[in-house]
Coordinates of C-alpha atoms and ligand atoms in Angstrom, one line a residue:
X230 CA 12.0 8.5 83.9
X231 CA 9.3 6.3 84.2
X232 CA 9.6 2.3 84.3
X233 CA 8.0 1.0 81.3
X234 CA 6.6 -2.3 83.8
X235 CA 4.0 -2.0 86.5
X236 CA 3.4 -3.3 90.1
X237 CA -0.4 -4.7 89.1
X238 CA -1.8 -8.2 88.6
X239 CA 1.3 -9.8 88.9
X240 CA -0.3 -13.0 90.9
X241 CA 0.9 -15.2 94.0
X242 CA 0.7 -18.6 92.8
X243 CA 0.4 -21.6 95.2
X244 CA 1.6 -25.0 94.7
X245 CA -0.6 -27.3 93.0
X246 CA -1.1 -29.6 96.1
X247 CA -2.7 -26.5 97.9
X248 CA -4.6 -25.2 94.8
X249 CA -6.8 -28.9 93.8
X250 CA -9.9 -30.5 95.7
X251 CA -10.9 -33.6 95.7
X252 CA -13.1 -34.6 92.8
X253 CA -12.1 -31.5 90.7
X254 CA -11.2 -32.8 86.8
X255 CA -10.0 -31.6 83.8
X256 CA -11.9 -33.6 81.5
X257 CA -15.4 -35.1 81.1
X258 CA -16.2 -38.6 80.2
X259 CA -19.4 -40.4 79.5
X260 CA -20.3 -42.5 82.4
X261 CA -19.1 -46.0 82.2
X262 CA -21.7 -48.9 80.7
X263 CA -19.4 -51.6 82.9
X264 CA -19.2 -52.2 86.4
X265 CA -15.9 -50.3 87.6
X266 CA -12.8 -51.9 88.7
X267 CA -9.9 -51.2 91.1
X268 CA -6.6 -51.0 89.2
X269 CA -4.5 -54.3 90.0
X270 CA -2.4 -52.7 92.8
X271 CA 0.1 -55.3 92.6
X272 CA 0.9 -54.2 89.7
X273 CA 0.1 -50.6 89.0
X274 CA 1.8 -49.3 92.6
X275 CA 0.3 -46.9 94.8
X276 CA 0.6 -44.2 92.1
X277 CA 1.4 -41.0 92.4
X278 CA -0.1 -37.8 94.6
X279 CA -1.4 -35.7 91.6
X280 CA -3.8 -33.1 93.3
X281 CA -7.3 -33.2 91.0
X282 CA -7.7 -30.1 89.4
X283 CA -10.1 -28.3 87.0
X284 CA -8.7 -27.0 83.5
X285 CA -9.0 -23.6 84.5
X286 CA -7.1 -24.4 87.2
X287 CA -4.1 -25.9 85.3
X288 CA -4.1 -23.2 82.3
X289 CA -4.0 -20.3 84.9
X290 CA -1.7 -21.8 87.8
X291 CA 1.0 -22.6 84.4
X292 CA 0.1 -19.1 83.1
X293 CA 0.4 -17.4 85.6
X294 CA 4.2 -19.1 86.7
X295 CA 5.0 -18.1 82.9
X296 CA 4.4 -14.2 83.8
X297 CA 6.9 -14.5 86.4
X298 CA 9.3 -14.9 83.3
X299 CA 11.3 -12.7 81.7
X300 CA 12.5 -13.5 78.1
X301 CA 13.5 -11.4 75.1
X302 CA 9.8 -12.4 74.0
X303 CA 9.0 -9.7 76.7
X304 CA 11.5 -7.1 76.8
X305 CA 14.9 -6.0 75.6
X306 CA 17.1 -8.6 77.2
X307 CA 20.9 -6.5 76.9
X308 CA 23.3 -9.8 77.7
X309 CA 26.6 -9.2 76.8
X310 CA 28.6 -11.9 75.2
X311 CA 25.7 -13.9 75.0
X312 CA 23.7 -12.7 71.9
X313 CA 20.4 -13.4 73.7
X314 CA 19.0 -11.9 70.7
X315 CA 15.3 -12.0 69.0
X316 CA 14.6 -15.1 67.1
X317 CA 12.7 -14.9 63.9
X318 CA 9.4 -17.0 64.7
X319 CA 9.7 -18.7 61.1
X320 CA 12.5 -20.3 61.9
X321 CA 10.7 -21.9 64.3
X322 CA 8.1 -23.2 62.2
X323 CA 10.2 -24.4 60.0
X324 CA 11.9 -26.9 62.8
X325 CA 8.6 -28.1 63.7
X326 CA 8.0 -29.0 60.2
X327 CA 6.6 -32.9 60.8
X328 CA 9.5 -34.3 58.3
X329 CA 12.1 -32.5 60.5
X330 CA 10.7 -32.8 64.0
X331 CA 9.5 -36.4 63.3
X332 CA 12.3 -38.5 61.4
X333 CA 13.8 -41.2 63.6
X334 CA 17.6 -40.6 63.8
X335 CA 18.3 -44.4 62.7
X336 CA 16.5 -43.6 59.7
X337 CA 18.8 -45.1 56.6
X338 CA 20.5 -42.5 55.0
X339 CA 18.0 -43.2 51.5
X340 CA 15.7 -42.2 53.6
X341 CA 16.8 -39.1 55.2
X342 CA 18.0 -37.7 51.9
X343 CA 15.8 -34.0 53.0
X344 CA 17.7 -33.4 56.2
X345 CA 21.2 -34.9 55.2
X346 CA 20.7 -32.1 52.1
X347 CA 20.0 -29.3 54.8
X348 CA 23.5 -30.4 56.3
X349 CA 25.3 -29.8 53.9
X350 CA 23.7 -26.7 52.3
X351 CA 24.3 -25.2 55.7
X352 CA 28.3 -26.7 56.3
X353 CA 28.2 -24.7 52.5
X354 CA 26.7 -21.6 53.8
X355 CA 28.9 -21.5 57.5
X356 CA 31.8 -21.9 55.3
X357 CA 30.5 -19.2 53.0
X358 CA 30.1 -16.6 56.4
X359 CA 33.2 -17.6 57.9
X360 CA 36.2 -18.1 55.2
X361 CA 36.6 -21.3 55.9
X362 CA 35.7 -24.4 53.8
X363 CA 35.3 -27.3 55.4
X364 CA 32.9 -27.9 58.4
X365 CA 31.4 -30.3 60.8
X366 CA 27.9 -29.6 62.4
X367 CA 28.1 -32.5 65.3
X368 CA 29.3 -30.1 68.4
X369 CA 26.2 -30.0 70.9
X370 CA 27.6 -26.5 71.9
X371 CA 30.5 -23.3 71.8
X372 CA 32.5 -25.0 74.6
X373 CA 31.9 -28.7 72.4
X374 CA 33.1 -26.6 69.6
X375 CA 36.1 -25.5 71.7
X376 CA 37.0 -29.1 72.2
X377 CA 36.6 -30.5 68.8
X378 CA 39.1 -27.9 68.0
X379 CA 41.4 -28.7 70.4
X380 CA 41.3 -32.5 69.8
X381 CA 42.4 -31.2 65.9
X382 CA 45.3 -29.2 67.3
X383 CA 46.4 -32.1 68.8
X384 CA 45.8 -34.1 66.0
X385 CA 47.5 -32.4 63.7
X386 CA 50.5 -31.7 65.7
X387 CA 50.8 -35.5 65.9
X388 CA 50.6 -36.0 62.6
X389 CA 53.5 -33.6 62.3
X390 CA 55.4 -35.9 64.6
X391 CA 55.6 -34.2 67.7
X392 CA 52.2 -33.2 69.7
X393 CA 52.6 -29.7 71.5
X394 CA 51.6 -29.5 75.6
X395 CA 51.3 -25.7 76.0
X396 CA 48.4 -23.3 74.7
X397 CA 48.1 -19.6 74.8
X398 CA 44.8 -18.2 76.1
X399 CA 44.5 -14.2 76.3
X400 CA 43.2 -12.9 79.4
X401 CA 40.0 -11.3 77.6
X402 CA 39.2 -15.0 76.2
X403 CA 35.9 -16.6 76.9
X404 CA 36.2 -19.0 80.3
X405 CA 35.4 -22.1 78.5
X406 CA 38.4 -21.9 76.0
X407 CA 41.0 -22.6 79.0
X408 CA 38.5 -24.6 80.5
X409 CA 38.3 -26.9 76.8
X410 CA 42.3 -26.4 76.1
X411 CA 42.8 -28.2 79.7
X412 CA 40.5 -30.9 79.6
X413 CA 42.5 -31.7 75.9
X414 CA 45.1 -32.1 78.2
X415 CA 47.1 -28.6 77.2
X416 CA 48.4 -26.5 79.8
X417 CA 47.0 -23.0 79.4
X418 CA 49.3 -19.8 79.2
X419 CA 47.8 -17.0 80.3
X420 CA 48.1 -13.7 77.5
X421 CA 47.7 -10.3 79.2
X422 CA 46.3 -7.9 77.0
X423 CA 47.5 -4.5 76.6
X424 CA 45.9 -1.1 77.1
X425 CA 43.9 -0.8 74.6
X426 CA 42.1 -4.2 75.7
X427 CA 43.6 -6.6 72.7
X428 CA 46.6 -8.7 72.4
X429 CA 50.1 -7.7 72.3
X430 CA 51.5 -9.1 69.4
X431 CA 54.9 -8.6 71.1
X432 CA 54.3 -10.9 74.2
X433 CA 52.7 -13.5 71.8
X434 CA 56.1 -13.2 70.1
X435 CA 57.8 -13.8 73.6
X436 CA 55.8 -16.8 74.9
X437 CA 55.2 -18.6 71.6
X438 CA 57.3 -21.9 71.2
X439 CA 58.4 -25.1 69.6
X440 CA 55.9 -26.8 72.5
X441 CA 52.9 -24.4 72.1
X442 CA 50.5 -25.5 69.7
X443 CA 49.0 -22.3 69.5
X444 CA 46.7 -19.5 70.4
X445 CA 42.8 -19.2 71.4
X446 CA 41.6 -16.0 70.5
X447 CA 37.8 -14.9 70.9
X448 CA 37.4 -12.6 68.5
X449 CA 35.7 -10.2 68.8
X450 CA 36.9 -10.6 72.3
X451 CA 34.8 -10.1 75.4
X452 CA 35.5 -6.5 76.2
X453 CA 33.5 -6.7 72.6
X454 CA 36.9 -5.0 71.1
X455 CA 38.3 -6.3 67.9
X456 CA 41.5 -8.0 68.1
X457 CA 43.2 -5.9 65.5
X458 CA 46.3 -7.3 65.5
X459 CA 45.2 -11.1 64.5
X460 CA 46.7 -10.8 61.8
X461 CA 50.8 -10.5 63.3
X462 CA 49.4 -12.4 65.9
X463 CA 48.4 -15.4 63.4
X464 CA 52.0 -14.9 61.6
X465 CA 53.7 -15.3 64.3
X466 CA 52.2 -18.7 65.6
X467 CA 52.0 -19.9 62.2
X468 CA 56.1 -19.3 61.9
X469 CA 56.6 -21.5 65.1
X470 CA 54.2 -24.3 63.7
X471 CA 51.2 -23.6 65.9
X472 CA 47.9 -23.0 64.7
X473 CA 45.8 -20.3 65.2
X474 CA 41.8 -20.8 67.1
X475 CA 39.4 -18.6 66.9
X476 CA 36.5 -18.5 69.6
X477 CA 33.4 -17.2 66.9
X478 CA 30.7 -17.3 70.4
X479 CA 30.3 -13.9 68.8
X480 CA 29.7 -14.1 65.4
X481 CA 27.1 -11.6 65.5
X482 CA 29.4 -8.7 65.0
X483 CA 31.2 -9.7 62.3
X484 CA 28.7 -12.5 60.1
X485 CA 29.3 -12.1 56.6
X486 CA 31.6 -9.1 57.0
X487 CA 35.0 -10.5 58.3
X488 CA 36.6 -13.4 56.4
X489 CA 38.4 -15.1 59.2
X490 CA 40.5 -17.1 56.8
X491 CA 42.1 -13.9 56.1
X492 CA 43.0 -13.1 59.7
X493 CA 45.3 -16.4 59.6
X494 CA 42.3 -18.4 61.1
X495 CA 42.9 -21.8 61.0
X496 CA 39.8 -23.2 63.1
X497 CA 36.8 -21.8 64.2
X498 CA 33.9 -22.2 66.3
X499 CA 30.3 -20.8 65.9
X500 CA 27.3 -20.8 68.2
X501 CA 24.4 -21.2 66.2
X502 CA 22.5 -21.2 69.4
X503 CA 23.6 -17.1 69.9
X504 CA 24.1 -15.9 66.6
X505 CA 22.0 -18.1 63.9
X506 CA 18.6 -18.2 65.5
X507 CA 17.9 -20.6 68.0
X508 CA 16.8 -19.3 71.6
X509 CA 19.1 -20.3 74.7
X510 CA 19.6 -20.3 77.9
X511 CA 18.5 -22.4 80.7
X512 CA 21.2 -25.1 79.7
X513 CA 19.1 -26.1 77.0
X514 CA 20.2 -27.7 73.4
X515 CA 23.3 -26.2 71.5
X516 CA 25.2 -26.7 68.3
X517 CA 28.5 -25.2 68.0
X518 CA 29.7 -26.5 64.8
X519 CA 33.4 -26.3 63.7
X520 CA 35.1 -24.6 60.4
X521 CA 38.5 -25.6 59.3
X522 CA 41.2 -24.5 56.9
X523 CA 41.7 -27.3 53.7
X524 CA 44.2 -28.7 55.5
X525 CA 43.1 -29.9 58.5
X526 CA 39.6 -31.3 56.4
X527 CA 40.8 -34.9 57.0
X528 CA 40.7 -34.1 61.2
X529 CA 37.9 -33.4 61.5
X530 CA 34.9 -35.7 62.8
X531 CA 33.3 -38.4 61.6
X532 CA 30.5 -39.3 60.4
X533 CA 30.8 -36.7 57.6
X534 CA 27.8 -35.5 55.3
X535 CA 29.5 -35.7 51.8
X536 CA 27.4 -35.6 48.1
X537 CA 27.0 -39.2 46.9
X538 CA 25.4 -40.9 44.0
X539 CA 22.8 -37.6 42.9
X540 CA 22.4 -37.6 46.7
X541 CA 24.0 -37.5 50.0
X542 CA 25.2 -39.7 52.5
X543 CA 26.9 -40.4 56.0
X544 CA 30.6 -41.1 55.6
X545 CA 32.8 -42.3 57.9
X546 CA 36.3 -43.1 55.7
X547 CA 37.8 -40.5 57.2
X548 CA 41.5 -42.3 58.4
X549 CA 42.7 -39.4 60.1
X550 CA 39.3 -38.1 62.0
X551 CA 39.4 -37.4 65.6
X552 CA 36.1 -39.6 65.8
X553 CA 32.8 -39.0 66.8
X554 CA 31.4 -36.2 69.2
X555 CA 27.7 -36.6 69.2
X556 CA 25.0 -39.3 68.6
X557 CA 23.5 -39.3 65.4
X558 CA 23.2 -36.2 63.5
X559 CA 23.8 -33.7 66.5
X560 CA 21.0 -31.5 67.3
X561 CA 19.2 -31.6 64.0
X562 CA 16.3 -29.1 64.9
X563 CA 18.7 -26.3 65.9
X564 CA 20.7 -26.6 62.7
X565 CA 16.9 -26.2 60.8
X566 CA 16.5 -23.3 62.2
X567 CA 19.8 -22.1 61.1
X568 CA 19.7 -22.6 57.4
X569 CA 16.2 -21.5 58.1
X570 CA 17.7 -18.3 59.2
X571 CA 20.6 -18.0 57.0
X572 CA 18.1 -18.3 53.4
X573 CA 15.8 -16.1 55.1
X574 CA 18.3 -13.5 56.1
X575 CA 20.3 -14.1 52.5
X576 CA 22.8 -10.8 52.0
X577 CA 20.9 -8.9 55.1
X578 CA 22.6 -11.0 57.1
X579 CA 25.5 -8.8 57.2
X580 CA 23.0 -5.9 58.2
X581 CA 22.2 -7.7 61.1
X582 CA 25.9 -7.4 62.3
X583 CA 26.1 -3.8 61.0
X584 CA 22.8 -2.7 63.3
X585 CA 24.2 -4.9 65.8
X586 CA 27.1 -3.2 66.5
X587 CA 25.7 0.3 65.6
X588 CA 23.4 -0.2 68.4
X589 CA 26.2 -1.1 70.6
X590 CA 28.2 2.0 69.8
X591 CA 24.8 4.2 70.2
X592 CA 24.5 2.8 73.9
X593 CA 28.5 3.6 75.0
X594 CA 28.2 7.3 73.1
X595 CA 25.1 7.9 75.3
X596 CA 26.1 6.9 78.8
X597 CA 29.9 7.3 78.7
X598 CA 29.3 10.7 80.4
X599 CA 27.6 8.9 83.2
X600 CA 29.2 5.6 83.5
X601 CA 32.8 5.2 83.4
X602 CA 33.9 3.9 80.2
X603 CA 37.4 2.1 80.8
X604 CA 38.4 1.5 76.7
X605 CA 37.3 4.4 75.2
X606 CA 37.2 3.4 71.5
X607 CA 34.8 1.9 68.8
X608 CA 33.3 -1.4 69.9
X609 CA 32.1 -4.4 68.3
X610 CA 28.7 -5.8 69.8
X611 CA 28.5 -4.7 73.2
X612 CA 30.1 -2.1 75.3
X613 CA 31.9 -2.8 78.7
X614 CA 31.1 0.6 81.8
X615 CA 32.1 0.0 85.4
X616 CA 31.0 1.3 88.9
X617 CA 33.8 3.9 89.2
X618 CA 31.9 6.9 89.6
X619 CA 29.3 5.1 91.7
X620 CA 31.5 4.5 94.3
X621 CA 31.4 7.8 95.8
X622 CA 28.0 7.5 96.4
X623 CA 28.6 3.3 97.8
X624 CA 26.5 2.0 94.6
X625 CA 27.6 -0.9 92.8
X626 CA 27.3 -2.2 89.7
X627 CA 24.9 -4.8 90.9
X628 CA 22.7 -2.3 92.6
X629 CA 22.3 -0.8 89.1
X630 CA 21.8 -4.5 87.6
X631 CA 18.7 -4.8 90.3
X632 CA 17.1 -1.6 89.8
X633 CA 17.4 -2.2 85.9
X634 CA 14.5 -4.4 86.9
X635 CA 12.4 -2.1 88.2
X636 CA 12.7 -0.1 85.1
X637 CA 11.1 -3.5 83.3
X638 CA 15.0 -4.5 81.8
X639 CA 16.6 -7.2 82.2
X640 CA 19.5 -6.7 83.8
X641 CA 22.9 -6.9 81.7
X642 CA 26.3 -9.4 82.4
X643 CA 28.3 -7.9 84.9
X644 CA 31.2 -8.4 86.5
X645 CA 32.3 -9.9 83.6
X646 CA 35.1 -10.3 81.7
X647 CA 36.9 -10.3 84.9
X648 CA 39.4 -8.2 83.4
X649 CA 37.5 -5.1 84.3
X650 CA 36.6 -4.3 87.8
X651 CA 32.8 -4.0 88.5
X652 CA 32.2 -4.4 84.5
X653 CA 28.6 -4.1 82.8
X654 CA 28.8 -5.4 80.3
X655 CA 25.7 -4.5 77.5
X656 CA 24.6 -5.9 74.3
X657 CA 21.9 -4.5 72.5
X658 CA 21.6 -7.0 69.8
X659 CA 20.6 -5.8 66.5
X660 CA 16.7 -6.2 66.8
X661 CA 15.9 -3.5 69.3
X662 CA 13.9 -0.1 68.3
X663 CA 15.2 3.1 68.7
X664 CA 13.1 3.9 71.0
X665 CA 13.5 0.5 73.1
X666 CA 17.2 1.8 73.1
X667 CA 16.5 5.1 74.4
X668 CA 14.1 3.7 77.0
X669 CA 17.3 1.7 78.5
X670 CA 19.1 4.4 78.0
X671 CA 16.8 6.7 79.7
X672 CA 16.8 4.0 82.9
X673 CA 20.0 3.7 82.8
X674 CA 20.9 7.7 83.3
X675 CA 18.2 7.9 85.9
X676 CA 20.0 5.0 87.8
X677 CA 23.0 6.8 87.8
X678 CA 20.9 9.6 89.0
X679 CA 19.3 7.8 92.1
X680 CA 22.3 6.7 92.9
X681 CA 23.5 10.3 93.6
X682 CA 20.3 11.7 95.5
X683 CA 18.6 8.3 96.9
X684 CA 21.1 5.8 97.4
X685 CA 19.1 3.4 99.8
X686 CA 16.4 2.7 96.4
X687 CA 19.6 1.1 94.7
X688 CA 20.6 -0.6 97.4
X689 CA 16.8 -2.4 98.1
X690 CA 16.5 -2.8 94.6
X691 CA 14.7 -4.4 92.9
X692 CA 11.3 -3.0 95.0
X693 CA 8.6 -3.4 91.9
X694 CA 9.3 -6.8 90.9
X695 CA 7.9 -10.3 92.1
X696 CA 10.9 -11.4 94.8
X697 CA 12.7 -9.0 95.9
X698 CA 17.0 -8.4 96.4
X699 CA 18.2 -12.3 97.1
X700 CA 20.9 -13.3 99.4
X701 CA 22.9 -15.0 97.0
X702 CA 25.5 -16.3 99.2
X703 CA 22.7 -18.2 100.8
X704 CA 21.5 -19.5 97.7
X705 CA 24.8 -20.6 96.7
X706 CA 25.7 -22.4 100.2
X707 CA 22.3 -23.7 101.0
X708 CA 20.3 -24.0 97.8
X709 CA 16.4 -25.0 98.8
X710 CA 15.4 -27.5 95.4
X711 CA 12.5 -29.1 96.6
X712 CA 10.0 -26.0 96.2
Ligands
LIG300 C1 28.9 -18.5 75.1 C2 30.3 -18.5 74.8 C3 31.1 -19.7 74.8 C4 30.5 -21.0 75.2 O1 29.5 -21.5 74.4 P1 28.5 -22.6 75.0 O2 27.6 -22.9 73.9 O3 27.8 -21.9 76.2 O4 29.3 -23.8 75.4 C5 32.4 -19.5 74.4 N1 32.9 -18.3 74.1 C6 32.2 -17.2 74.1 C7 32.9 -15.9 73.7 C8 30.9 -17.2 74.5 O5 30.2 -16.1 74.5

């Protein structure tokens, strides 16, 4: 197995201090036809160090730093419940569309009659996907998404007469959910799953009360398994008054195919920054709007996009809304790019799910002999292997994470969920070539293979890429930020 990257012309790159020389420029103007004057200093300051530098200069040094770069733009990128999937470029274009990119936000709503339409086409179309009719786009991310729904829990418990303190969170839940239940102010109740890796309708039965409000589910959940017992599950809450949340952060398996209204849903969460076509990572801008069942429409926030007049409009007569959870419209250029995506995709939408979690099933059928497969059953969009049978050889999975580098991957999640020991965690997304597939697949096998006959490559992994192995304790405890 050869890597599919290579060792040459990747370039050292100074700082731009140590690059400049005095006089250099990027630009040429004609020679003044006035005398020249010194900038007042009182009031323009000493200004600051910029090296001078030629264009070349500039375009190369910023190149250059970009090759350093690894992005699903340059190679299969197999993040597990992350969806760091391959964007359409068109949907791209479209949010750069001057009307879009360029409207002020305080724009009256007469005038902003294009994007206020695109809202609510797209609330139409989430609600289409999911099941559930009645959505809000404001949520600047999942974990925003997470807390929008919470706040409705407990608003809607209150409006019952009596809000609930407790929630149930299942072991194989995303992080954030307890994380968003707590700062709601519930107390989270930890779910252990069983041994198939799902819940246990019977211990929801035991732990569900008149003081729970209900249950966060991620579903699929993040062993990438379907919770197939939702459905009991969601009786069962529902017949002690709690409601039923669903984390949809992975979407991607299931868009267009499951109708989570059916599963006894009652909200839901999407990431339209994983699954509907907007690149992330790097902390950057999210949306993670909300879907709701009928009857908890009147909870949700405010201002509203409703049909008006011919047109449509910003409404905030909502008496029983949780209130506002984002300036303005939210991020308007992500949600672009989703109804961008959504018309583009129109009924292959649910094809990308299908090859999504085909390719996903391909990857856990073809290394399960090597790599030690803990649930041993159909998955979803990713596959979960551990380092079990590496450990005879003292390989773990992050030695096979760092010589995925070498092979020109990007390394998968691991050691997460935290339910399974030394987890690696891979999700193809639905984009990738059969022959990308086997290429990973390929690396992956011969990993597993060096780790039997030349242990010490693993363990100075990565050796062909730019920086070598980090200590990443000493990043963590002494982190050098100034370059
Ligand atoms: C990513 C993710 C979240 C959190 O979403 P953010 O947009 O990062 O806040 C929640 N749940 C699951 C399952 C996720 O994968």
């Amino acid at each position: 197995m050869t890597s599919i990257g290579t060792t040459g012309l990747v370039f050292n790159e100074p700082l731009l201090w140590e690059l400049g020389a005095k006089g250099r420029c990027g630009f040429s103007l004609p020679r003044p036809d006035v005398p020249a004057a010194d900038a007042d200093k009182d009031l323009a300051g000493e200004g600051p160090d910029f090296p001078d530098l030629s264009e070349p200069e500039v375009v190369r040094h910023y190149t250059r730093l970009s090759q350093w770069n690894f992005g699903v733009d340059s190679g299969m990128y197999p993040l597990g419940s992350c969806t760091m999937k391959y964007n359409p470029k068109t949907n791209e274009r479209q949010a750069s569309l001057p009307g879009f990119a360029g409207a002020h936000p305080l724009l009256p709503d007469s005038m902003a009659q294009g994007i206020l339409r695109l809202m609510h086409e797209l609330q139409e179309a989430l609600a289409e996907i999911t099941g559930l009719p009645a959505v809000t786009l404001q949520p600047a991310a999942g974990a925003h998404g997470e807390l929008t729904g919470m706040l409705i829990f407990y608003a809607y418990h209150k409006s019952k007469g009596k809000p609930r303190s407790k929630i149930l969170i299942p072991d194989t839940a995303h992080g954030t959910n307890p994380a968003s239940a707590s700062l709601c102010g519930y107390k989270s109740i930890p779910l252990a799953s069983n041994e198939e890796g799902v819940i246990d309708p019977a211990a929801v039965a035991e732990l569900m009360d008149e003081d729970t409000a209900g249950i966060m589910v991620t579903n699929p959940n993040t062993l990438g398994l379907f919770e197939k017992n939702i459905r009991e599950v969601a009786e069962t809450v529902h017949s002690r008054g709690g409601l039923v949340y669903a984390d949809g952060a992975n979407m991607n398996a299931v868009m267009g195919i499951v109708d989570v209204s059916q599963l006894g849903v009652d909200v839901l969460h999407l990431n339209l920054h994983k699954t509907f076509s907007t690149p992330h990572g790097g902390g950057g801008p999210g949306a993670g709007p909300v879907c709701v069942t009928k009857e908890l429409e009147p909870f949700l926030p405010v201002p509203r996009v409703v049909q008006k007049d011919q047109g449509y409009a910003l409404a905030d007569d909502f008496p029983q809304s949780i209130g506002r959870l984002h300036a303005f419209h939210g991020n308007v250029a992500i949600l672009v790019r989703a109804y961008s995506y959504i018309l583009s995709m129109g009924p292959l939408l649910k094809q990308v799910s299908r090859y999504a979690v085909l390719n996903a099933n391909y990857i856990k059928e073809r290394l399960k002999d090597v790599y030690h497969l803990p649930y041993d059953q159909p998955c979803m969009h990713e596959c979960v292997f551990t380092d079990k049978n590496l450990h005879a050889h003292k390989v773990s999975t992050l030695d096979v994470a760092k010589r995925l580098i070498d092979y020109g991957f990007h390394p998968p999640t691991i050691y997460f969920p935290l339910v399974v020991s030394g987890a690696i965690m891979i999700e193809p997304t639905e984009s990738e070539t059969r022959q990308t597939l086997d290429g990973f697949i390929g690396a992956m096998r011969a990993i597993a293979a060096e780790a039997a006959e030349n242990r010490q490559l693993l363990l100075d992994a990565p050796v062909n890429a730019k920086v070598r192995r980090l200590d990443e304790t000493l990043a963590a405890r002494k982190p050098c930020l100034s370059g």
